[in-house]
Short mmCIF file of C-alpha atoms in Angstrom, two decimals:
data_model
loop_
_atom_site.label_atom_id
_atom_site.label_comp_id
_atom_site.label_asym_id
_atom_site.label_seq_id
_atom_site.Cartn_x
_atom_site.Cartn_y
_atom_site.Cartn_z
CA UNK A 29 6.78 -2.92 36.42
CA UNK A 30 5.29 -6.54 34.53
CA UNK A 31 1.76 -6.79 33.72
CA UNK A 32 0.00 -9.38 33.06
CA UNK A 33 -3.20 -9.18 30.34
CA UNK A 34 -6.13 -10.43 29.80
CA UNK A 35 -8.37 -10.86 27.24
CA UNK A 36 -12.18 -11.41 27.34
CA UNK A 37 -12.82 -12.78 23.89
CA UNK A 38 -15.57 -14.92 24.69
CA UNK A 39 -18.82 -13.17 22.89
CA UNK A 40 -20.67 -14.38 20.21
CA UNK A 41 -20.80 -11.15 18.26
CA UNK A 42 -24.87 -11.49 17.70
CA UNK A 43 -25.60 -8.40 16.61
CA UNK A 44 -22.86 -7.63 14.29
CA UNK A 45 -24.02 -11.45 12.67
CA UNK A 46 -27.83 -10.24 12.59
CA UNK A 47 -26.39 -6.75 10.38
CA UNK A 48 -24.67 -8.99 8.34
CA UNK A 49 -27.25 -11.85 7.88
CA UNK A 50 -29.86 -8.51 6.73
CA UNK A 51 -27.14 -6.89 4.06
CA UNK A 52 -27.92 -7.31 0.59
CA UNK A 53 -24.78 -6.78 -0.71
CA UNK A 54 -23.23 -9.38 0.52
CA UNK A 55 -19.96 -7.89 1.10
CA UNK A 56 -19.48 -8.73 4.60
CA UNK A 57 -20.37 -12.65 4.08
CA UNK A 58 -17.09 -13.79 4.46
CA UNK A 59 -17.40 -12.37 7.90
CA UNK A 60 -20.02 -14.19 9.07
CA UNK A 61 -18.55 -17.44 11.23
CA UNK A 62 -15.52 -15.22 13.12
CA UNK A 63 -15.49 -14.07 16.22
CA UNK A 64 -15.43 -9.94 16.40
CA UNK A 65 -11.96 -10.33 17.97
CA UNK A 66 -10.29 -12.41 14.78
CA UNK A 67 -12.12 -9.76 12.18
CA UNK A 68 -10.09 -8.29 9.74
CA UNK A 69 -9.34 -4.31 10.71
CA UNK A 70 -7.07 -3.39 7.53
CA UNK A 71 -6.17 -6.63 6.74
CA UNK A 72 -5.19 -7.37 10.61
CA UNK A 73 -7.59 -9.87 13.02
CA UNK A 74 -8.39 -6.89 15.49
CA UNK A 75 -6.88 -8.93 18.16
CA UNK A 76 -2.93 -8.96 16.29
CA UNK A 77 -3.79 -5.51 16.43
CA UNK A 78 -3.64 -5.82 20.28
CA UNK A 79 -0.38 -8.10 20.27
CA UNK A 80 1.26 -5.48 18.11
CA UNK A 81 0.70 -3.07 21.57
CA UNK A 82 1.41 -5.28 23.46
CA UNK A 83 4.73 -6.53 22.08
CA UNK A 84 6.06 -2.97 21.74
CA UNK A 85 5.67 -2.68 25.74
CA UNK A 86 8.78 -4.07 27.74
CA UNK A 87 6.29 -4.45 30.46
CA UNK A 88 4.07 -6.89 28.81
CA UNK A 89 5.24 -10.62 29.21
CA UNK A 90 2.27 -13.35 28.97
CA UNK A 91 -1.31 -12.25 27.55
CA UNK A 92 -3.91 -14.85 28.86
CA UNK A 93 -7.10 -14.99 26.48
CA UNK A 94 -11.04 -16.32 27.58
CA UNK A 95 -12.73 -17.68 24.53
CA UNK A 96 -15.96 -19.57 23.98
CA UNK A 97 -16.03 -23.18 22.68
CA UNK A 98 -17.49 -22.49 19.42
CA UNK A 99 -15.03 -20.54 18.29
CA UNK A 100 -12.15 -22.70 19.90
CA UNK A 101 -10.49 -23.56 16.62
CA UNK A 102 -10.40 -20.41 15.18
CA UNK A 103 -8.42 -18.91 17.93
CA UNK A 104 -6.28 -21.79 18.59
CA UNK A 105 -5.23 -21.59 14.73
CA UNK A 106 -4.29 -17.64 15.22
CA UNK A 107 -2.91 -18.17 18.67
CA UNK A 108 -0.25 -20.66 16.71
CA UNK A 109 2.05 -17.13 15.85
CA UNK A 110 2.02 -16.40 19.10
CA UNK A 111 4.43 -18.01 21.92
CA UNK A 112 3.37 -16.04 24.79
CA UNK A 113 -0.44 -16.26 24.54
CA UNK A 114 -2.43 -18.88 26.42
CA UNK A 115 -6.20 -19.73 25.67
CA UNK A 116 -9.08 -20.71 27.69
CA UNK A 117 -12.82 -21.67 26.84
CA UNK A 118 -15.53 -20.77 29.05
CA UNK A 119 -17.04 -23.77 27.81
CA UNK A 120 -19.78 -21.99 26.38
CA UNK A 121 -21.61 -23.17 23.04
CA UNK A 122 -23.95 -20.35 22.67
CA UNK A 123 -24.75 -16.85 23.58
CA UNK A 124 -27.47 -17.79 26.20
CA UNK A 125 -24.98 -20.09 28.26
CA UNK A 126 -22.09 -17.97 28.16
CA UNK A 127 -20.25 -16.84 31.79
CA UNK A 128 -20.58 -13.19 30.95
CA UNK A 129 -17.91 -10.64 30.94
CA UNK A 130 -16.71 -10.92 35.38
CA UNK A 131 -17.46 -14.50 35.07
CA UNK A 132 -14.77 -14.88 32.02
CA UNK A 133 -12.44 -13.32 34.22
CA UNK A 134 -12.44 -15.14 37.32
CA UNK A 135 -12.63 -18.22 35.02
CA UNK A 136 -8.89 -16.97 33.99
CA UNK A 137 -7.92 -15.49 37.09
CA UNK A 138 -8.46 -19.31 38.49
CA UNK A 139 -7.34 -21.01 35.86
CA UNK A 140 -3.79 -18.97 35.21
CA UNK A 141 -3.17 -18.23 39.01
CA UNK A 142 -3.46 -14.68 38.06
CA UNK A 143 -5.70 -14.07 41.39
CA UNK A 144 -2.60 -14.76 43.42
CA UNK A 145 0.20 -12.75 40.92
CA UNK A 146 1.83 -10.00 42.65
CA UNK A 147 1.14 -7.87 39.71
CA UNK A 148 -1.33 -5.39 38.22
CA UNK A 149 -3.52 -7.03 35.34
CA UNK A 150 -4.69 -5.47 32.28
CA UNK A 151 -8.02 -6.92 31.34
CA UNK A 152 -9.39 -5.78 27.76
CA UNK A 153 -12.42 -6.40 25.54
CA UNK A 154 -11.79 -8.29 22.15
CA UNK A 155 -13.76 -6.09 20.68
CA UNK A 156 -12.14 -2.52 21.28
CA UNK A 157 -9.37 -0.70 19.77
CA UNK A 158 -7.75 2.52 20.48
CA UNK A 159 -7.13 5.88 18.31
CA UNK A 160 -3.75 5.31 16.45
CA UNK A 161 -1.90 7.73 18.78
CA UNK A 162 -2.64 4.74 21.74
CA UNK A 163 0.05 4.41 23.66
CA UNK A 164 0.20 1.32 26.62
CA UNK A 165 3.70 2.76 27.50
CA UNK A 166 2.15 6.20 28.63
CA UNK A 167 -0.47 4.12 30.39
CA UNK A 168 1.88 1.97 32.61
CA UNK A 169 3.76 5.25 33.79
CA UNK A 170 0.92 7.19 34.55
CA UNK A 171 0.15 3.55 36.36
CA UNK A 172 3.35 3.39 38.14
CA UNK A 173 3.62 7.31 39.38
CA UNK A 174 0.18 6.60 40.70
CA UNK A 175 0.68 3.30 42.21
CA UNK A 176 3.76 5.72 44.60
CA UNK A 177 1.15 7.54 46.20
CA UNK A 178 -2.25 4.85 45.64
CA UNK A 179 -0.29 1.59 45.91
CA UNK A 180 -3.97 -0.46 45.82
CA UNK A 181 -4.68 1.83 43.22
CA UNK A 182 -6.58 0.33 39.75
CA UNK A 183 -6.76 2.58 36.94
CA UNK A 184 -9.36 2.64 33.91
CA UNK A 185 -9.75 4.31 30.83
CA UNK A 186 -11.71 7.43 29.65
CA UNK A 187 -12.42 10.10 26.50
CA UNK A 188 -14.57 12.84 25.89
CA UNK A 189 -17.58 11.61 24.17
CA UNK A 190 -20.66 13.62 23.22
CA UNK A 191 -24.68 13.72 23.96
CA UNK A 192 -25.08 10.72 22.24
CA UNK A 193 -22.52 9.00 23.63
CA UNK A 194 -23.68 9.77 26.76
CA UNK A 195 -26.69 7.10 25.95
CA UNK A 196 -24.83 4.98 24.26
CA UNK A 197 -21.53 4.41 26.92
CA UNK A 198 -20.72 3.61 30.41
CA UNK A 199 -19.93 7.39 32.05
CA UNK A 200 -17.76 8.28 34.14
CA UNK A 201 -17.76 10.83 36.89
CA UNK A 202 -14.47 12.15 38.77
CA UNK A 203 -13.38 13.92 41.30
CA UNK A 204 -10.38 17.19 41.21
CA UNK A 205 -7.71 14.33 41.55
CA UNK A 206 -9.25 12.05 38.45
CA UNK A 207 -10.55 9.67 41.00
CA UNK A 208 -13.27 7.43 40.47
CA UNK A 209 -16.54 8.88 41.99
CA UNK A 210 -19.87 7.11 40.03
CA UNK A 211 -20.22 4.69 37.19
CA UNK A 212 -23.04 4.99 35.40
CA UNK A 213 -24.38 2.96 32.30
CA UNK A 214 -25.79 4.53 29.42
CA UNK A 215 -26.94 7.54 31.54
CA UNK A 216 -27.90 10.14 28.77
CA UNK A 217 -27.47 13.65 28.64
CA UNK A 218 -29.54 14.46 31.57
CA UNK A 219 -28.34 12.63 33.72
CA UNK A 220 -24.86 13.46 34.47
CA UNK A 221 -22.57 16.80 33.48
CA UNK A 222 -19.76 14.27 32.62
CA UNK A 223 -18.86 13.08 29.24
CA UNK A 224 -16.14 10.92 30.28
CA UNK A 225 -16.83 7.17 28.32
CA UNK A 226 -15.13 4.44 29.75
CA UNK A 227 -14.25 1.57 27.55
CA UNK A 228 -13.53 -1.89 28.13
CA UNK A 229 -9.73 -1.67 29.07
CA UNK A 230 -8.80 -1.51 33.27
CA UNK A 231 -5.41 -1.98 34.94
CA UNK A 232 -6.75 -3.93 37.92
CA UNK A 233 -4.83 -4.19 41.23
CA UNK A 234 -4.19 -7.24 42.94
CA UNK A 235 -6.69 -6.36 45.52
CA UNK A 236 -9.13 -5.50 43.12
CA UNK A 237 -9.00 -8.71 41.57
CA UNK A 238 -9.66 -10.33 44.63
CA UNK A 239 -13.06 -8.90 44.79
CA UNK A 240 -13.86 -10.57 41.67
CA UNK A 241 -15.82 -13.42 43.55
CA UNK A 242 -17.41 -10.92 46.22
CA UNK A 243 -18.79 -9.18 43.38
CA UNK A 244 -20.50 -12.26 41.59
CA UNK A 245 -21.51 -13.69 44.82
CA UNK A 246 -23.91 -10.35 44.82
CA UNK A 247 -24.74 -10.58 41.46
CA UNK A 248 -25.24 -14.87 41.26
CA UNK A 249 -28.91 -14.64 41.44
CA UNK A 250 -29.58 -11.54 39.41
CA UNK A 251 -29.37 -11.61 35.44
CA UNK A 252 -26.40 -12.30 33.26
CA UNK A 253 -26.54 -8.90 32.19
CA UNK A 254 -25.32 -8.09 35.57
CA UNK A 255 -22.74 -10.31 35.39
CA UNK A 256 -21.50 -9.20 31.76
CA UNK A 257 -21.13 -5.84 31.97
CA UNK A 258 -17.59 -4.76 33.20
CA UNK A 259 -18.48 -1.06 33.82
CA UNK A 260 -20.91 -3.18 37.03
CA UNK A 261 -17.89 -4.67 38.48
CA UNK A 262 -16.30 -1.16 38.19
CA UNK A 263 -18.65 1.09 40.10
CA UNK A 264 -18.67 -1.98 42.70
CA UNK A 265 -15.15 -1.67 42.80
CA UNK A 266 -14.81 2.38 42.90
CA UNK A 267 -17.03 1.75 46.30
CA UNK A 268 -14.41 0.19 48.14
CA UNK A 269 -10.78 0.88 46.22
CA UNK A 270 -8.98 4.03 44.99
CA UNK A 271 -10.05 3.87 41.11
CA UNK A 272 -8.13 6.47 38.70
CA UNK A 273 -8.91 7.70 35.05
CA UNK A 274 -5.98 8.22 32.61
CA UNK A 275 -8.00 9.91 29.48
CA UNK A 276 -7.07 8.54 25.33
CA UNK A 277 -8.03 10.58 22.48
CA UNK A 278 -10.58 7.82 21.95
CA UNK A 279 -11.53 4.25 20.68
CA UNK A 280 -13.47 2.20 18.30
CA UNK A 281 -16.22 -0.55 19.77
CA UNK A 282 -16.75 -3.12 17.23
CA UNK A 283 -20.57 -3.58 17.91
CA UNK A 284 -22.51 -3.97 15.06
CA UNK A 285 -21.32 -3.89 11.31
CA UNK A 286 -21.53 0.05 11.04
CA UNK A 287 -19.02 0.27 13.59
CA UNK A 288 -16.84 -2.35 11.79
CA UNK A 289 -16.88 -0.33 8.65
CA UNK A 290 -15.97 2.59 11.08
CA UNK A 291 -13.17 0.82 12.59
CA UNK A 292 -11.66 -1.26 9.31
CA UNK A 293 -11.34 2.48 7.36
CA UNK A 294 -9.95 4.55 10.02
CA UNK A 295 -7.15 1.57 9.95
CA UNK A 296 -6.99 1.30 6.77
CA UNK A 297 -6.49 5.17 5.94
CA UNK A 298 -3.86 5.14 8.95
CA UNK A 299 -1.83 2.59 7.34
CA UNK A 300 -1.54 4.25 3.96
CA UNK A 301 -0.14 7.74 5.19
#
């Protein structure tokens, strides 16, 4: 079965600049002017660390990537090793006049002709990455046994977190069958049982995707927060379409620098053994 990916890559990383703008060390300064999805994760932009996966997986052929204008040049330069990765901007300059996360995406389901590909579409955040033992293969076969039974079928991503987590991450909650039931954001430990964190990675259907406009149409007058977080356009979507978890030992969201630090030594310790 092909997929086709996409990439939202079009955040300004704000908060991880604002950490490193108020360390005095200074060892992150060389940091400061890249876009979270071109920073270094043991020596590898966290993005090549995506194209590795995605190379290793027969299934993969064309990854399709939404950037901001700022940072144009700086992915156009790394995009240059890659032949089967295409780049578009937003045409944002700043975080205030960005599209937001379901605006990216319609931007490159318009733009590539993806809303009208008979295939499933993997849409990521730039600024994720998966447990070492990640494996996309095991994804896109848990993807295709479902798809047999749920042909309309999209299928998102989940791990155990803890309490704190729980306030921290979009939560899941599921039904016997690992269906869909409630998205909630950030709920805390009160105020759901589940511990099931969803990060930003969903195999959407082609008739999920086509619900993408439907979806900002009832969000075009609220805030851009509405707009920008993906977990919104997922509990919209679990409403009307069959929505499955497949669970991952867990991931790593570059967010501010702690997390970096987090993320760049797990890698880095992985690679040496």
């Amino acid at each position: 079965m092909a997929v086709n990916v996409l990439v939202l890559a079009a955040g300004y990383g704000t908060r991880l600049a604002k950490d490193i703008a108020s360390d005095s060390t200074g060892k992150y300064e060389h940091l400061a002017h890249l876009p979270k999805p071109l920073l270094p994760i043991g020596d590898v932009p966290l993005l090549s660390r995506w194209m590795r996966i995605f190379s290793s997986c027969v299934h993969v052929g064309q990854v399709y990537i939404v950037i901001n204008e700022l940072f144009r040049p700086l992915f156009e330069k790394w995009a240059k090793d890659f032949s089967n990765v295409h780049l578009v901007s937003d045409g944002s300059t700043c975080n205030e006049n960005r599209l937001g996360a379901i605006g990216a995406m319609k931007l490159a389901l318009d733009h590539f002709g993806l809303s009208e590909s008979a295939a499933d579409t993997i849409v990521v955040g730039g600024d994720t990455l998966f447990y070492s033992d990640f494996s996309l293969s095991q994804v896109l076969v848990a993807l295709d046994q479902l798809k047999s039974t749920h042909p309309a079928s999209s299928m998102v991503l989940a791990y155990v977190t803890n309490d704190d987590g729980a306030a921290r991450y979009g939560i899941l909650e599921i039904d016997d069958h690992s269906r869909v039931v409630a998205f909630l954001e950030k709920p805390g430990a009160h105020g759901t049982a589940s511990r099931l964190a969803c990060p930003c990675f969903y195999v959407f259907s082609p008739a999920a995707l086509k619900l993408v406009p439907e979806f900002l149409s009832a969000h075009a007058d609220g805030p851009l927060e509405a707009r920008d977080a993906p977990g919104n356009f997922v509990r919209f979507l679990q409403a009307k379409l069959p929505v499955f978890v497949h669970t991952i030992s867990g991931r790593f969201d570059v967010g501010g620098l702690a997390s970096y630090e987090q993320c760049d030594q797990y890698f880095r310790l992985a690679s040496s053994q």
